Coordinates of C-alpha atoms in Angstrom, one line a residue:
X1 CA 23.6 91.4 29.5
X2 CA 25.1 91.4 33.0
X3 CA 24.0 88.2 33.7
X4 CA 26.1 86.3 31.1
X5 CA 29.5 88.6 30.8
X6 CA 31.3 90.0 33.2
X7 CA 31.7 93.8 33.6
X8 CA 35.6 93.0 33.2
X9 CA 35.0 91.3 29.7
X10 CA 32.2 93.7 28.9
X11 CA 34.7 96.7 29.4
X12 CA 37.4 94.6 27.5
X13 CA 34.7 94.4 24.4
X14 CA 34.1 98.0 24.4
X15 CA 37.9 98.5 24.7
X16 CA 37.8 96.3 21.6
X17 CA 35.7 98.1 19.3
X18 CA 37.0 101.3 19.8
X19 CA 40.8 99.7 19.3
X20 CA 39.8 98.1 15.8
X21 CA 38.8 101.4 15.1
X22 CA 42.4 103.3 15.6
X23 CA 44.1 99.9 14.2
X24 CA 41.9 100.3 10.9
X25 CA 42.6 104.5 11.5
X26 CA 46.6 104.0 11.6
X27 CA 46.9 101.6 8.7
X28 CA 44.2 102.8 5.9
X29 CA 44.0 106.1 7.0
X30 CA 47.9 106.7 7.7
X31 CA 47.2 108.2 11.6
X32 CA 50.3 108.3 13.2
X33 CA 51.4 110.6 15.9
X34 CA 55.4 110.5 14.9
X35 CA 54.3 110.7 11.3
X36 CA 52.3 113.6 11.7
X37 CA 55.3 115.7 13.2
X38 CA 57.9 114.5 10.8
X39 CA 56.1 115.4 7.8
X40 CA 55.5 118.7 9.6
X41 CA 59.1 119.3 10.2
X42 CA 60.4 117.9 7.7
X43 CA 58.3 117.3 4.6
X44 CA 56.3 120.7 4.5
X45 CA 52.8 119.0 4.9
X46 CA 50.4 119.5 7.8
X47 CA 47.7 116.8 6.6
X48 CA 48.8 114.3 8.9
X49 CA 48.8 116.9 12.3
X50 CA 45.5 118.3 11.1
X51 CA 44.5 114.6 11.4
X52 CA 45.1 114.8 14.9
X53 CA 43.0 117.7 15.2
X54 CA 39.9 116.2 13.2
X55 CA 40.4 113.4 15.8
X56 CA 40.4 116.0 18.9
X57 CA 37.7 118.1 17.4
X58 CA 35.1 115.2 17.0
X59 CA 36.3 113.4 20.4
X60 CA 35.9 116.4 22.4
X61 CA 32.5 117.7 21.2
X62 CA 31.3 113.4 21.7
X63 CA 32.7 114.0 25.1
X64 CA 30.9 117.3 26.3
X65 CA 27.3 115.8 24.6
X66 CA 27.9 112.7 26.6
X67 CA 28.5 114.9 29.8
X68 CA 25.4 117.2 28.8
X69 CA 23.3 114.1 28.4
X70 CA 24.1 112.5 31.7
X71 CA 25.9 109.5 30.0
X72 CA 29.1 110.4 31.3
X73 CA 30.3 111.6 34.1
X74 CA 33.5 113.7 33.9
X75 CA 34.9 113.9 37.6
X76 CA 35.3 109.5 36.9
X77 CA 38.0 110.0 34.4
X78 CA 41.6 109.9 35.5
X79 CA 42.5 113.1 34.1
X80 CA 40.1 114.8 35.8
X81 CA 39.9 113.6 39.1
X82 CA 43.3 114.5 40.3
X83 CA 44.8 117.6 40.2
X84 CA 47.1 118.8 37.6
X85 CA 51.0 118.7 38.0
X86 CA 52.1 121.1 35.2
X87 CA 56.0 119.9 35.6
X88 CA 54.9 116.0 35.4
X89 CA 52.9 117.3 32.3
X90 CA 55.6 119.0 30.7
X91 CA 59.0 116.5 32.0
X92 CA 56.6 113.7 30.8
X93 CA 55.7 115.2 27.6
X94 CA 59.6 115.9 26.5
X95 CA 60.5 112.4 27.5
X96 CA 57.5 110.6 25.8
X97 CA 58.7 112.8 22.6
X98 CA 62.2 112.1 22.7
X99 CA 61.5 108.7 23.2
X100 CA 59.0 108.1 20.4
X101 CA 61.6 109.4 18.1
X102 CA 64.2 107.2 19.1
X103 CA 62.1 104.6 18.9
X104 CA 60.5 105.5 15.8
X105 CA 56.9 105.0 16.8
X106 CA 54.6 105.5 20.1
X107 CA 53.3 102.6 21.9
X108 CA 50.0 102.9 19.5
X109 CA 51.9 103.4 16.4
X110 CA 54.3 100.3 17.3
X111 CA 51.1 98.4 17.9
X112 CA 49.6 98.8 14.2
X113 CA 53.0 98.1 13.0
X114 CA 53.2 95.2 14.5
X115 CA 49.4 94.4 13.3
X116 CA 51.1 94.7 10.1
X117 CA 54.0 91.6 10.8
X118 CA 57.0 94.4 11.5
X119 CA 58.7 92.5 14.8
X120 CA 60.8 95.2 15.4
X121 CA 57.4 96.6 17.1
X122 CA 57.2 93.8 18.9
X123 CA 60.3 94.7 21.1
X124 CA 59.0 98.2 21.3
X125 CA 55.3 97.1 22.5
X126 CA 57.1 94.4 24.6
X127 CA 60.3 97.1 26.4
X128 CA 57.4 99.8 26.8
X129 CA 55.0 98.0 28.8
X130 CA 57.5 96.6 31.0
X131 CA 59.0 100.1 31.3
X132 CA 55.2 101.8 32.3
X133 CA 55.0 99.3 35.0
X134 CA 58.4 99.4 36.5
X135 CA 57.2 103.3 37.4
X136 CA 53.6 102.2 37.9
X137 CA 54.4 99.8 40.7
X138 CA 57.8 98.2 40.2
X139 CA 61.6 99.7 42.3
X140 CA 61.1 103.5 40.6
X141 CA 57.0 104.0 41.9
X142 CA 58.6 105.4 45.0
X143 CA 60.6 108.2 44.0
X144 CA 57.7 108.7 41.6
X145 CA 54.8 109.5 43.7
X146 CA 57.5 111.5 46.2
X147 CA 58.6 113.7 43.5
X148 CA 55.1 114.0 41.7
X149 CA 52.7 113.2 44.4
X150 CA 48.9 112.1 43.2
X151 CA 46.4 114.6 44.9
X152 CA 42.4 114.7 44.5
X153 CA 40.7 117.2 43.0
X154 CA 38.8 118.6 46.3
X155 CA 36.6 121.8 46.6
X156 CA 37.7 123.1 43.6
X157 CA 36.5 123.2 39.6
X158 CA 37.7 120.2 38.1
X159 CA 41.2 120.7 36.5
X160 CA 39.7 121.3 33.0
X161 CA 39.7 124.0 30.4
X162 CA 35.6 124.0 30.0
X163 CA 35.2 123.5 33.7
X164 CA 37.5 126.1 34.7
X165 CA 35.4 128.2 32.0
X166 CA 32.2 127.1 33.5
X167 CA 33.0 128.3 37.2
X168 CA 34.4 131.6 35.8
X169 CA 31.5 132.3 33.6
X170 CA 28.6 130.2 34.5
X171 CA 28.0 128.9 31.0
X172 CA 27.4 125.2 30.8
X173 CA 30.6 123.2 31.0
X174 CA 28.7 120.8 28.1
X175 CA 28.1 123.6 25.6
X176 CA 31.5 125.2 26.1
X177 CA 33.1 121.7 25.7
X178 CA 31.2 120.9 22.2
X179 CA 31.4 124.8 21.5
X180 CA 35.6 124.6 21.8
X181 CA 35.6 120.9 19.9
X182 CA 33.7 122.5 17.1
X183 CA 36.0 125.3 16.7
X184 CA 38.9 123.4 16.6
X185 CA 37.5 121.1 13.9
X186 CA 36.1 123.6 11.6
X187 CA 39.9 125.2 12.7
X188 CA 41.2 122.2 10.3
X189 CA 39.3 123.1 7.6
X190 CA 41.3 126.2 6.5
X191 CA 44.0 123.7 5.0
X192 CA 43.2 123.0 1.2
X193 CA 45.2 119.9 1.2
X194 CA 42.8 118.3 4.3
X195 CA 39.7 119.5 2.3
X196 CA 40.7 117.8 -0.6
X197 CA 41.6 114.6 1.3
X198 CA 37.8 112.9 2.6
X199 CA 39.2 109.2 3.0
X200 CA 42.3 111.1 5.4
X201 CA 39.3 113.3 7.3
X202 CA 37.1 109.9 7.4
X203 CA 39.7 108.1 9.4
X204 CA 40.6 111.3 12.0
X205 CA 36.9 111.0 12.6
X206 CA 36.8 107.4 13.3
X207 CA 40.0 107.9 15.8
X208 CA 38.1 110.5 17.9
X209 CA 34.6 108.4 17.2
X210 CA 37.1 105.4 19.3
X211 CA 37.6 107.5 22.2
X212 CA 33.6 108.3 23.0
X213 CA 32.7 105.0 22.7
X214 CA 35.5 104.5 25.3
X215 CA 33.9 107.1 27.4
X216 CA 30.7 105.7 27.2
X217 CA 30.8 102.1 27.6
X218 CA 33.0 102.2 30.3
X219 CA 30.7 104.7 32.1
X220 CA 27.6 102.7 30.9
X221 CA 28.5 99.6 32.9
X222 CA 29.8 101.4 35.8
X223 CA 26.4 102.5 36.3
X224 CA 24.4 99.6 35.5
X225 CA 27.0 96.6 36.5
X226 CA 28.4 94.9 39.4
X227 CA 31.7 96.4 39.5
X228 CA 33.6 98.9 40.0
X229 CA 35.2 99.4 37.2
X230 CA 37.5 102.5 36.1
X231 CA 36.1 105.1 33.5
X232 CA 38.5 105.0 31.1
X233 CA 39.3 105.6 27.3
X234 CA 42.4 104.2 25.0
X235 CA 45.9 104.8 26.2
X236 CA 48.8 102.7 25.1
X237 CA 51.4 102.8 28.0
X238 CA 50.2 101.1 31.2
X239 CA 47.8 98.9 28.8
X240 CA 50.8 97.3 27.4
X241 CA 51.9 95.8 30.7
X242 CA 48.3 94.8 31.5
X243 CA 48.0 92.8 28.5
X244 CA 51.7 91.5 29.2
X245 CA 50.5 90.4 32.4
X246 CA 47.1 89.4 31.6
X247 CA 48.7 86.9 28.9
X248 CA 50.9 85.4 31.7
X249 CA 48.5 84.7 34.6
X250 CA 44.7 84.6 32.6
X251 CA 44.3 81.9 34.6
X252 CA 44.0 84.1 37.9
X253 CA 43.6 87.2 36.4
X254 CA 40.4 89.4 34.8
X255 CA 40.3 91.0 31.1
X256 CA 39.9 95.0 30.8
X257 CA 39.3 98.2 29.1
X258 CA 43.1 98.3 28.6
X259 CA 43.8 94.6 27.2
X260 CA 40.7 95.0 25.1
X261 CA 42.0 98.0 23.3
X262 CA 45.8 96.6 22.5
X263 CA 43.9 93.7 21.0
X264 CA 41.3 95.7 18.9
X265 CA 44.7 97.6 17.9
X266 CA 46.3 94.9 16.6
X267 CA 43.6 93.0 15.0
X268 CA 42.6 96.4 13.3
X269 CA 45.9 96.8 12.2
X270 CA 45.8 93.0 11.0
X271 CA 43.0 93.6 8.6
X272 CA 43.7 97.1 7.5
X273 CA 47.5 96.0 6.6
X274 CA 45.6 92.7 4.6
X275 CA 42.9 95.3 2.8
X276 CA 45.9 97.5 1.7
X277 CA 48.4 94.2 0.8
X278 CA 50.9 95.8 2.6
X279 CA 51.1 92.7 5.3
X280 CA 54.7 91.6 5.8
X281 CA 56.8 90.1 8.3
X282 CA 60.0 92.4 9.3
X283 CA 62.8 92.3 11.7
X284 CA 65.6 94.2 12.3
X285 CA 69.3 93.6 10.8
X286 CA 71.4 96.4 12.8
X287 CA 72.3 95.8 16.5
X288 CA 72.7 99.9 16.5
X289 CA 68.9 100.6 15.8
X290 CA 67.2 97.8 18.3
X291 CA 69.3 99.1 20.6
X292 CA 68.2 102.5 19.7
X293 CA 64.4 101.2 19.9
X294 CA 64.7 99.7 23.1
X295 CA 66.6 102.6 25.2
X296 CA 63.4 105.0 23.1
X297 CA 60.8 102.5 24.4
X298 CA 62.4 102.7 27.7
X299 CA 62.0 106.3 28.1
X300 CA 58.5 106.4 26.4
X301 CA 57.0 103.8 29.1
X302 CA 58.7 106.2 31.5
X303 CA 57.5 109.8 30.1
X304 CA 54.1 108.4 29.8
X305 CA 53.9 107.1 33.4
X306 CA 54.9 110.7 34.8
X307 CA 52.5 112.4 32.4
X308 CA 49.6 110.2 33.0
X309 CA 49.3 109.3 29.6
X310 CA 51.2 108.8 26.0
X311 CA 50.6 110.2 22.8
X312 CA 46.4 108.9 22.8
X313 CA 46.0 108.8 26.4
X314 CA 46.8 112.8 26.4
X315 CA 46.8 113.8 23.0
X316 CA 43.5 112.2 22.4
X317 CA 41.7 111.1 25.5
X318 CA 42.6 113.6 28.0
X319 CA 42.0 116.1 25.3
X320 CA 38.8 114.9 24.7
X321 CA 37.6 116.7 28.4
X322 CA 39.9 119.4 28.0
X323 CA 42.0 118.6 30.8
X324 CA 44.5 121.4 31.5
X325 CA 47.3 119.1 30.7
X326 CA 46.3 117.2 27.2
X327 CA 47.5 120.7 25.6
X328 CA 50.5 120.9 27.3
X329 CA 51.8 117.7 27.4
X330 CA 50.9 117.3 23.5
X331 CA 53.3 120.3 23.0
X332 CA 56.0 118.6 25.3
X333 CA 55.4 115.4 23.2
X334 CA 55.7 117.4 20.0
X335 CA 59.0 119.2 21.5
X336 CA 60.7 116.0 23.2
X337 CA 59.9 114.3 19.1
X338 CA 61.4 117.4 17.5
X339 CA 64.7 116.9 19.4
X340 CA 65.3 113.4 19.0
X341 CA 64.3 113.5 15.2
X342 CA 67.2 116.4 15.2
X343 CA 69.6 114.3 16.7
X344 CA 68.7 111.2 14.8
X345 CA 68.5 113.6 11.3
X346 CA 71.8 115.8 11.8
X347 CA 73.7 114.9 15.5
X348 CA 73.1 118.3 16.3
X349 CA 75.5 119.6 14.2
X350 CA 76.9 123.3 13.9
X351 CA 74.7 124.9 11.3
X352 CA 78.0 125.8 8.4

């Protein structure tokens, strides 16, 4: 297989697959991370948050059996290897939210939708990307790294929840890992309405399936291909400017994990939004919400630099090894949403 692809365009397949999975997820089985905490808030329904966690349970207990069985190794990934900055976590988190509100999806969500013809998630997909990068590497990377500084994880337990369980206990960090996934999907279970919904509990399943076969190509081909490439599962912030990029200069430039995924995304999207007939082209007639959408994709790209990750890269991903700061910034994500929704909803007006 090496011979005749690249480990670049090999990663970029893998990347792929697992994106047509979570474009197929968001559009027949409704997974959405802003839709999950308005109907929370505001409708009365968990389903759509219990989604998430159907998605984390299976993701993480894929994770820890690929650790156990040697097929990945966990001190590769990102969110691992570097020590945890709880206040990036958490200032990250509450602007990624707040963001996502404004803009009224996450840099996944406004990928599906723009799967589905809506070109108002085009500007959002287009704004983000450029925002990631211009704290990846662009004029605000400096006062980035000198305020939250990238350190290795060095003689210590990796900066995970089972690891940090493992070197307290001694259990093994693979059976704790599938041990906690398993209790937090049979957690989701107590909820009648999630029971009674199989096609909704299907697609959660296929979202955290998409992550561990992230996991586990990208690790396959680091160990049996030319390159060194990163080990790596589905984010949606700095992957937007890659594909941006990649689009502009494929001439000189390689494919990845990350340009992979935004296309499986989008084609998933594509054909989920043709199975359900709900493909249409959209655009926006008020000045006052793209300019809303742009200053929320702005601060997304942003929030999800300084967290290392967006609402899949943390909420899904990270969370998949139990890195310390998937939990906390999922809760500054759903904090940072529950403000701007409060703004957008009511102007935070005095309660009469």
């Amino acid at each position: 297989m090496f011979d005749w692809i690249s480990d670049a365009s090999l990663a970029a397949l893998v990347g792929l697959f697992g994106g047509l999975l979570l474009g197929l997820a968001a559009r027949l089985g409704l997974f959405c991370t802003l839709g999950a905490i308005e109907d929370m808030l505001y409708a009365g329904s968990s389903l759509r948050m219990r989604m998430w966690g159907i998605a984390i349970g299976v993701a993480v207990m894929g994770s820890f059996a690929l650790i156990g069985l040697g097929w990945l190794g966990a001190d590769e990934a990102a969110y691992l290897r570097q020590q945890w900055n709880p206040l990036a976590s958490v200032l990250g988190g509450l602007l990624f939210g707040y963001g996502m509100a404004l803009s009224g999806n996450c840099g996944y969500g406004a990928l599906a939708r723009l799967g589905g013809g809506d070109l108002r998630a085009f500007v959002i997909v287009l704004v983000m990307g450029l925002s990631a990068y211009v704290a990846i590497s662009g004029p605000l990377s400096p006062l980035r790294v000198a305020i939250f500084p990238e350190l290795d994880v060095i003689d210590a337990p990796l900066p995970g929840i089972a690891h940090g369980i493992s070197s307290w206990t001694g259990l093994p960090v693979a059976g704790l890992g599938i041990a906690i996934g398993a209790l937090i999907f049979a957690a989701m279970f107590t909820s009648a309405e999630l029971r009674a919904a199989h096609k909704e509990v299907f697609w959660a399943a296929m979202a955290g399936i998409a992550v561990i076969t992230g996991w586990a190509g990208t690790w396959y081909i680091l160990q049996n291909g030319f390159s060194a490439i990163p080990v790596e599962s589905h984010t949606f912030s700095a992957p937007l400017g890659d594909t941006i990029i990649y689009l502009m200069t494929s001439s000189g430039n390689n494919l990845n994990f990350g340009v992979g995924s935004v296309a499986g995304v989008l084609l998933g999207a594509f054909l989920g939004s043709l199975v359900k007939g709900h493909f249409r082209w959209e655009a926006c007639e008020d000045p006052r919400e793209l300019k809303r959408q742009i200053l929320g994709a702005v601060i997304m790209g942003q929030g999800a630099v300084l967290a290392v990750g967006c609402s899949i890269g943390q909420g899904l991903s990270a969370f998949s090894l139990l890195a310390w700061s998937a939990p906390v910034t999922f809760l500054g994500i759903l904090a940072g949403a529950a403000i701007g929704l409060r703004q957008l909803i009511s102007g935070f007006a005095p309660a009469e």
